[in-house]
Amino acid sequence: DKYLEGEQISKESLQKQMKIAMLENSIVPILTTIPPKEIGSKELLDFIVNYLPSPVDASPRKVKLPNKEEEKK
């Protein structure tokens, strides 16, 4: 909303909102690199560090084990 109203968005606010959106599965980032030529590798690692949510922040997932009726967390 801030962007559409002409306001500046801080880097911290963008990072926080992107992490929230990824945790909610609202957005899925698609990034490409060419590792043999080292094109995009640094940017990919920077994105992972700065924008992807920590696994600790994710909610536990229920998993259904094969041949079992109970679910495991």
mmCIF file of N, CA and C in Angstrom:
data_model
loop_
_atom_site.group_PDB
_atom_site.id
_atom_site.type_symbol
_atom_site.label_atom_id
_atom_site.label_comp_id
_atom_site.label_asym_id
_atom_site.label_seq_id
_atom_site.Cartn_x
_atom_site.Cartn_y
_atom_site.Cartn_z
ATOM 1 N N ASP A 1 0.818 -1.197 0.000
ATOM 2 C CA ASP A 1 0.000 0.000 0.000
ATOM 3 C C ASP A 1 0.866 1.266 0.000
ATOM 4 N N LYS A 2 1.960 1.209 0.770
ATOM 5 C CA LYS A 2 2.833 2.385 0.843
ATOM 6 C C LYS A 2 3.366 2.752 -0.540
ATOM 7 N N TYR A 3 3.800 1.753 -1.292
ATOM 8 C CA TYR A 3 4.370 2.002 -2.615
ATOM 9 C C TYR A 3 3.337 2.637 -3.539
ATOM 10 N N LEU A 4 2.113 2.127 -3.509
ATOM 11 C CA LEU A 4 1.053 2.649 -4.370
ATOM 12 C C LEU A 4 0.658 4.070 -3.986
ATOM 13 N N GLU A 5 0.902 4.427 -2.734
ATOM 14 C CA GLU A 5 0.604 5.786 -2.275
ATOM 15 C C GLU A 5 1.782 6.732 -2.481
ATOM 16 N N GLY A 6 2.862 6.239 -3.095
ATOM 17 C CA GLY A 6 4.008 7.074 -3.400
ATOM 18 C C GLY A 6 5.042 7.183 -2.294
ATOM 19 N N GLU A 7 4.876 6.389 -1.238
ATOM 20 C CA GLU A 7 5.835 6.434 -0.136
ATOM 21 C C GLU A 7 7.035 5.536 -0.433
ATOM 22 N N GLN A 8 8.158 5.868 0.191
ATOM 23 C CA GLN A 8 9.358 5.046 0.080
ATOM 24 C C GLN A 8 9.196 3.821 0.977
ATOM 25 N N ILE A 9 9.723 2.695 0.534
ATOM 26 C CA ILE A 9 9.696 1.472 1.332
ATOM 27 C C ILE A 9 11.114 1.190 1.799
ATOM 28 N N SER A 10 11.285 1.023 3.091
ATOM 29 C CA SER A 10 12.617 0.753 3.619
ATOM 30 C C SER A 10 13.028 -0.686 3.314
ATOM 31 N N LYS A 11 14.332 -0.908 3.247
ATOM 32 C CA LYS A 11 14.855 -2.250 2.975
ATOM 33 C C LYS A 11 14.395 -3.216 4.063
ATOM 34 N N GLU A 12 14.398 -2.772 5.310
ATOM 35 C CA GLU A 12 13.996 -3.618 6.428
ATOM 36 C C GLU A 12 12.527 -4.014 6.321
ATOM 37 N N SER A 13 11.686 -3.070 5.923
ATOM 38 C CA SER A 13 10.259 -3.348 5.766
ATOM 39 C C SER A 13 10.032 -4.341 4.623
ATOM 40 N N LEU A 14 10.752 -4.159 3.523
ATOM 41 C CA LEU A 14 10.631 -5.071 2.389
ATOM 42 C C LEU A 14 11.065 -6.478 2.780
ATOM 43 N N GLN A 15 12.184 -6.587 3.485
ATOM 44 C CA GLN A 15 12.665 -7.897 3.918
ATOM 45 C C GLN A 15 11.651 -8.585 4.824
ATOM 46 N N LYS A 16 11.116 -7.838 5.765
ATOM 47 C CA LYS A 16 10.145 -8.407 6.701
ATOM 48 C C LYS A 16 8.893 -8.892 5.977
ATOM 49 N N GLN A 17 8.365 -8.074 5.081
ATOM 50 C CA GLN A 17 7.142 -8.440 4.369
ATOM 51 C C GLN A 17 7.359 -9.614 3.414
ATOM 52 N N MET A 18 8.537 -9.678 2.796
ATOM 53 C CA MET A 18 8.823 -10.815 1.909
ATOM 54 C C MET A 18 8.923 -12.112 2.701
ATOM 55 N N LYS A 19 9.541 -12.062 3.869
ATOM 56 C CA LYS A 19 9.645 -13.256 4.717
ATOM 57 C C LYS A 19 8.256 -13.731 5.133
ATOM 58 N N ILE A 20 7.407 -12.804 5.513
ATOM 59 C CA ILE A 20 6.038 -13.150 5.909
ATOM 60 C C ILE A 20 5.292 -13.775 4.736
ATOM 61 N N ALA A 21 5.401 -13.165 3.567
ATOM 62 C CA ALA A 21 4.697 -13.680 2.389
ATOM 63 C C ALA A 21 5.187 -15.079 2.010
ATOM 64 N N MET A 22 6.484 -15.333 2.151
ATOM 65 C CA MET A 22 7.009 -16.668 1.835
ATOM 66 C C MET A 22 6.566 -17.699 2.859
ATOM 67 N N LEU A 23 6.510 -17.311 4.134
ATOM 68 C CA LEU A 23 6.024 -18.231 5.161
ATOM 69 C C LEU A 23 4.561 -18.593 4.932
ATOM 70 N N GLU A 24 3.791 -17.652 4.412
ATOM 71 C CA GLU A 24 2.370 -17.876 4.140
ATOM 72 C C GLU A 24 2.139 -18.516 2.767
ATOM 73 N N ASN A 25 3.221 -18.787 2.046
ATOM 74 C CA ASN A 25 3.153 -19.332 0.682
ATOM 75 C C ASN A 25 2.383 -18.423 -0.266
ATOM 76 N N SER A 26 2.436 -17.114 -0.014
ATOM 77 C CA SER A 26 1.788 -16.136 -0.897
ATOM 78 C C SER A 26 2.650 -15.838 -2.114
ATOM 79 N N ILE A 27 3.968 -15.916 -1.941
ATOM 80 C CA ILE A 27 4.885 -15.704 -3.051
ATOM 81 C C ILE A 27 5.958 -16.786 -3.030
ATOM 82 N N VAL A 28 6.468 -17.074 -4.202
ATOM 83 C CA VAL A 28 7.562 -18.030 -4.345
ATOM 84 C C VAL A 28 8.603 -17.371 -5.238
ATOM 85 N N PRO A 29 9.750 -17.022 -4.676
ATOM 86 C CA PRO A 29 10.779 -16.377 -5.505
ATOM 87 C C PRO A 29 11.410 -17.385 -6.463
ATOM 88 N N ILE A 30 11.691 -16.930 -7.664
ATOM 89 C CA ILE A 30 12.378 -17.760 -8.657
ATOM 90 C C ILE A 30 13.658 -17.025 -9.035
ATOM 91 N N LEU A 31 14.780 -17.650 -8.716
ATOM 92 C CA LEU A 31 16.078 -17.045 -8.965
ATOM 93 C C LEU A 31 16.911 -18.000 -9.811
ATOM 94 N N THR A 32 17.705 -17.449 -10.711
ATOM 95 C CA THR A 32 18.547 -18.301 -11.547
ATOM 96 C C THR A 32 20.003 -17.872 -11.424
ATOM 97 N N THR A 33 20.882 -18.834 -11.631
ATOM 98 C CA THR A 33 22.315 -18.562 -11.612
ATOM 99 C C THR A 33 22.998 -19.424 -12.668
ATOM 100 N N ILE A 34 24.241 -19.091 -12.956
ATOM 101 C CA ILE A 34 25.087 -19.914 -13.815
ATOM 102 C C ILE A 34 26.350 -20.202 -13.005
ATOM 103 N N PRO A 35 26.294 -21.241 -12.139
ATOM 104 C CA PRO A 35 27.412 -21.510 -11.242
ATOM 105 C C PRO A 35 28.779 -21.694 -11.917
ATOM 106 N N PRO A 36 28.884 -22.412 -13.049
ATOM 107 C CA PRO A 36 30.221 -22.576 -13.635
ATOM 108 C C PRO A 36 30.895 -21.243 -13.993
ATOM 109 N N LYS A 37 30.084 -20.249 -14.334
ATOM 110 C CA LYS A 37 30.620 -18.929 -14.680
ATOM 111 C C LYS A 37 30.526 -17.954 -13.516
ATOM 112 N N GLU A 38 30.028 -18.454 -12.381
ATOM 113 C CA GLU A 38 29.844 -17.635 -11.176
ATOM 114 C C GLU A 38 28.988 -16.397 -11.435
ATOM 115 N N ILE A 39 27.980 -16.560 -12.270
ATOM 116 C CA ILE A 39 27.049 -15.465 -12.551
ATOM 117 C C ILE A 39 25.828 -15.631 -11.656
ATOM 118 N N GLY A 40 25.589 -14.674 -10.809
ATOM 119 C CA GLY A 40 24.415 -14.675 -9.945
ATOM 120 C C GLY A 40 24.584 -15.435 -8.638
ATOM 121 N N SER A 41 25.708 -16.086 -8.427
ATOM 122 C CA SER A 41 25.898 -16.885 -7.209
ATOM 123 C C SER A 41 25.913 -16.009 -5.961
ATOM 124 N N LYS A 42 26.649 -14.915 -5.998
ATOM 125 C CA LYS A 42 26.712 -14.013 -4.841
ATOM 126 C C LYS A 42 25.336 -13.416 -4.562
ATOM 127 N N GLU A 43 24.635 -13.018 -5.609
ATOM 128 C CA GLU A 43 23.303 -12.425 -5.439
ATOM 129 C C GLU A 43 22.330 -13.448 -4.846
ATOM 130 N N LEU A 44 22.442 -14.705 -5.282
ATOM 131 C CA LEU A 44 21.585 -15.754 -4.743
ATOM 132 C C LEU A 44 21.838 -15.934 -3.247
ATOM 133 N N LEU A 45 23.107 -16.025 -2.872
ATOM 134 C CA LEU A 45 23.442 -16.180 -1.454
ATOM 135 C C LEU A 45 22.997 -14.972 -0.640
ATOM 136 N N ASP A 46 23.169 -13.767 -1.179
ATOM 137 C CA ASP A 46 22.699 -12.559 -0.490
ATOM 138 C C ASP A 46 21.183 -12.607 -0.302
ATOM 139 N N PHE A 47 20.462 -13.048 -1.321
ATOM 140 C CA PHE A 47 18.999 -13.146 -1.230
ATOM 141 C C PHE A 47 18.597 -14.149 -0.155
ATOM 142 N N ILE A 48 19.265 -15.291 -0.132
ATOM 143 C CA ILE A 48 18.950 -16.319 0.868
ATOM 144 C C ILE A 48 19.130 -15.762 2.276
ATOM 145 N N VAL A 49 20.241 -15.074 2.494
ATOM 146 C CA VAL A 49 20.537 -14.530 3.823
ATOM 147 C C VAL A 49 19.568 -13.406 4.191
ATOM 148 N N ASN A 50 19.288 -12.516 3.258
ATOM 149 C CA ASN A 50 18.520 -11.308 3.576
ATOM 150 C C ASN A 50 17.012 -11.452 3.471
ATOM 151 N N TYR A 51 16.518 -12.354 2.624
ATOM 152 C CA TYR A 51 15.088 -12.373 2.362
ATOM 153 C C TYR A 51 14.369 -13.666 2.717
ATOM 154 N N LEU A 52 15.035 -14.813 2.667
ATOM 155 C CA LEU A 52 14.327 -16.054 2.978
ATOM 156 C C LEU A 52 14.124 -16.188 4.480
ATOM 157 N N PRO A 53 12.954 -16.691 4.883
ATOM 158 C CA PRO A 53 12.707 -16.858 6.310
ATOM 159 C C PRO A 53 13.564 -17.989 6.879
ATOM 160 N N SER A 54 13.861 -17.881 8.141
ATOM 161 C CA SER A 54 14.609 -18.927 8.832
ATOM 162 C C SER A 54 13.716 -20.152 9.000
ATOM 163 N N PRO A 55 14.266 -21.355 8.929
ATOM 164 C CA PRO A 55 13.464 -22.557 9.194
ATOM 165 C C PRO A 55 12.852 -22.534 10.598
ATOM 166 N N VAL A 56 13.487 -21.834 11.512
ATOM 167 C CA VAL A 56 12.968 -21.722 12.879
ATOM 168 C C VAL A 56 11.646 -20.962 12.889
ATOM 169 N N ASP A 57 11.456 -20.048 11.946
ATOM 170 C CA ASP A 57 10.240 -19.235 11.886
ATOM 171 C C ASP A 57 9.051 -19.994 11.293
ATOM 172 N N ALA A 58 9.316 -21.078 10.605
ATOM 173 C CA ALA A 58 8.248 -21.831 9.952
ATOM 174 C C ALA A 58 7.454 -22.642 10.979
ATOM 175 N N SER A 59 6.174 -22.797 10.705
ATOM 176 C CA SER A 59 5.347 -23.602 11.598
ATOM 177 C C SER A 59 5.603 -25.087 11.312
ATOM 178 N N PRO A 60 5.424 -25.933 12.315
ATOM 179 C CA PRO A 60 5.638 -27.363 12.095
ATOM 180 C C PRO A 60 4.645 -27.913 11.067
ATOM 181 N N ARG A 61 5.103 -28.831 10.283
ATOM 182 C CA ARG A 61 4.255 -29.443 9.255
ATOM 183 C C ARG A 61 3.860 -30.845 9.695
ATOM 184 N N LYS A 62 2.642 -31.237 9.382
ATOM 185 C CA LYS A 62 2.208 -32.603 9.652
ATOM 186 C C LYS A 62 2.570 -33.454 8.452
ATOM 187 N N VAL A 63 3.064 -34.630 8.732
ATOM 188 C CA VAL A 63 3.488 -35.544 7.680
ATOM 189 C C VAL A 63 2.746 -36.849 7.859
ATOM 190 N N LYS A 64 2.189 -37.362 6.778
ATOM 191 C CA LYS A 64 1.531 -38.655 6.833
ATOM 192 C C LYS A 64 2.529 -39.703 6.365
ATOM 193 N N LEU A 65 2.830 -40.633 7.245
ATOM 194 C CA LEU A 65 3.794 -41.675 6.935
ATOM 195 C C LEU A 65 3.130 -42.754 6.087
ATOM 196 N N PRO A 66 3.863 -43.327 5.138
ATOM 197 C CA PRO A 66 3.282 -44.379 4.304
ATOM 198 C C PRO A 66 2.898 -45.594 5.165
ATOM 199 N N ASN A 67 1.799 -46.202 4.835
ATOM 200 C CA ASN A 67 1.310 -47.396 5.522
ATOM 201 C C ASN A 67 0.980 -47.160 6.999
ATOM 202 N N LYS A 68 0.759 -45.925 7.367
ATOM 203 C CA LYS A 68 0.377 -45.612 8.749
ATOM 204 C C LYS A 68 -0.798 -44.648 8.704
ATOM 205 N N GLU A 69 -1.694 -44.817 9.653
ATOM 206 C CA GLU A 69 -2.852 -43.943 9.686
ATOM 207 C C GLU A 69 -2.621 -42.694 10.523
ATOM 208 N N GLU A 70 -1.607 -42.709 11.380
ATOM 209 C CA GLU A 70 -1.369 -41.552 12.238
ATOM 210 C C GLU A 70 -0.462 -40.554 11.540
ATOM 211 N N GLU A 71 -0.578 -39.316 11.951
ATOM 212 C CA GLU A 71 0.273 -38.260 11.406
ATOM 213 C C GLU A 71 1.394 -37.968 12.384
ATOM 214 N N LYS A 72 2.517 -37.589 11.850
ATOM 215 C CA LYS A 72 3.684 -37.266 12.681
ATOM 216 C C LYS A 72 4.068 -35.821 12.435
ATOM 217 N N LYS A 73 4.433 -35.117 13.497
ATOM 218 C CA LYS A 73 4.873 -33.733 13.372
ATOM 219 C C LYS A 73 6.356 -33.679 13.174
#
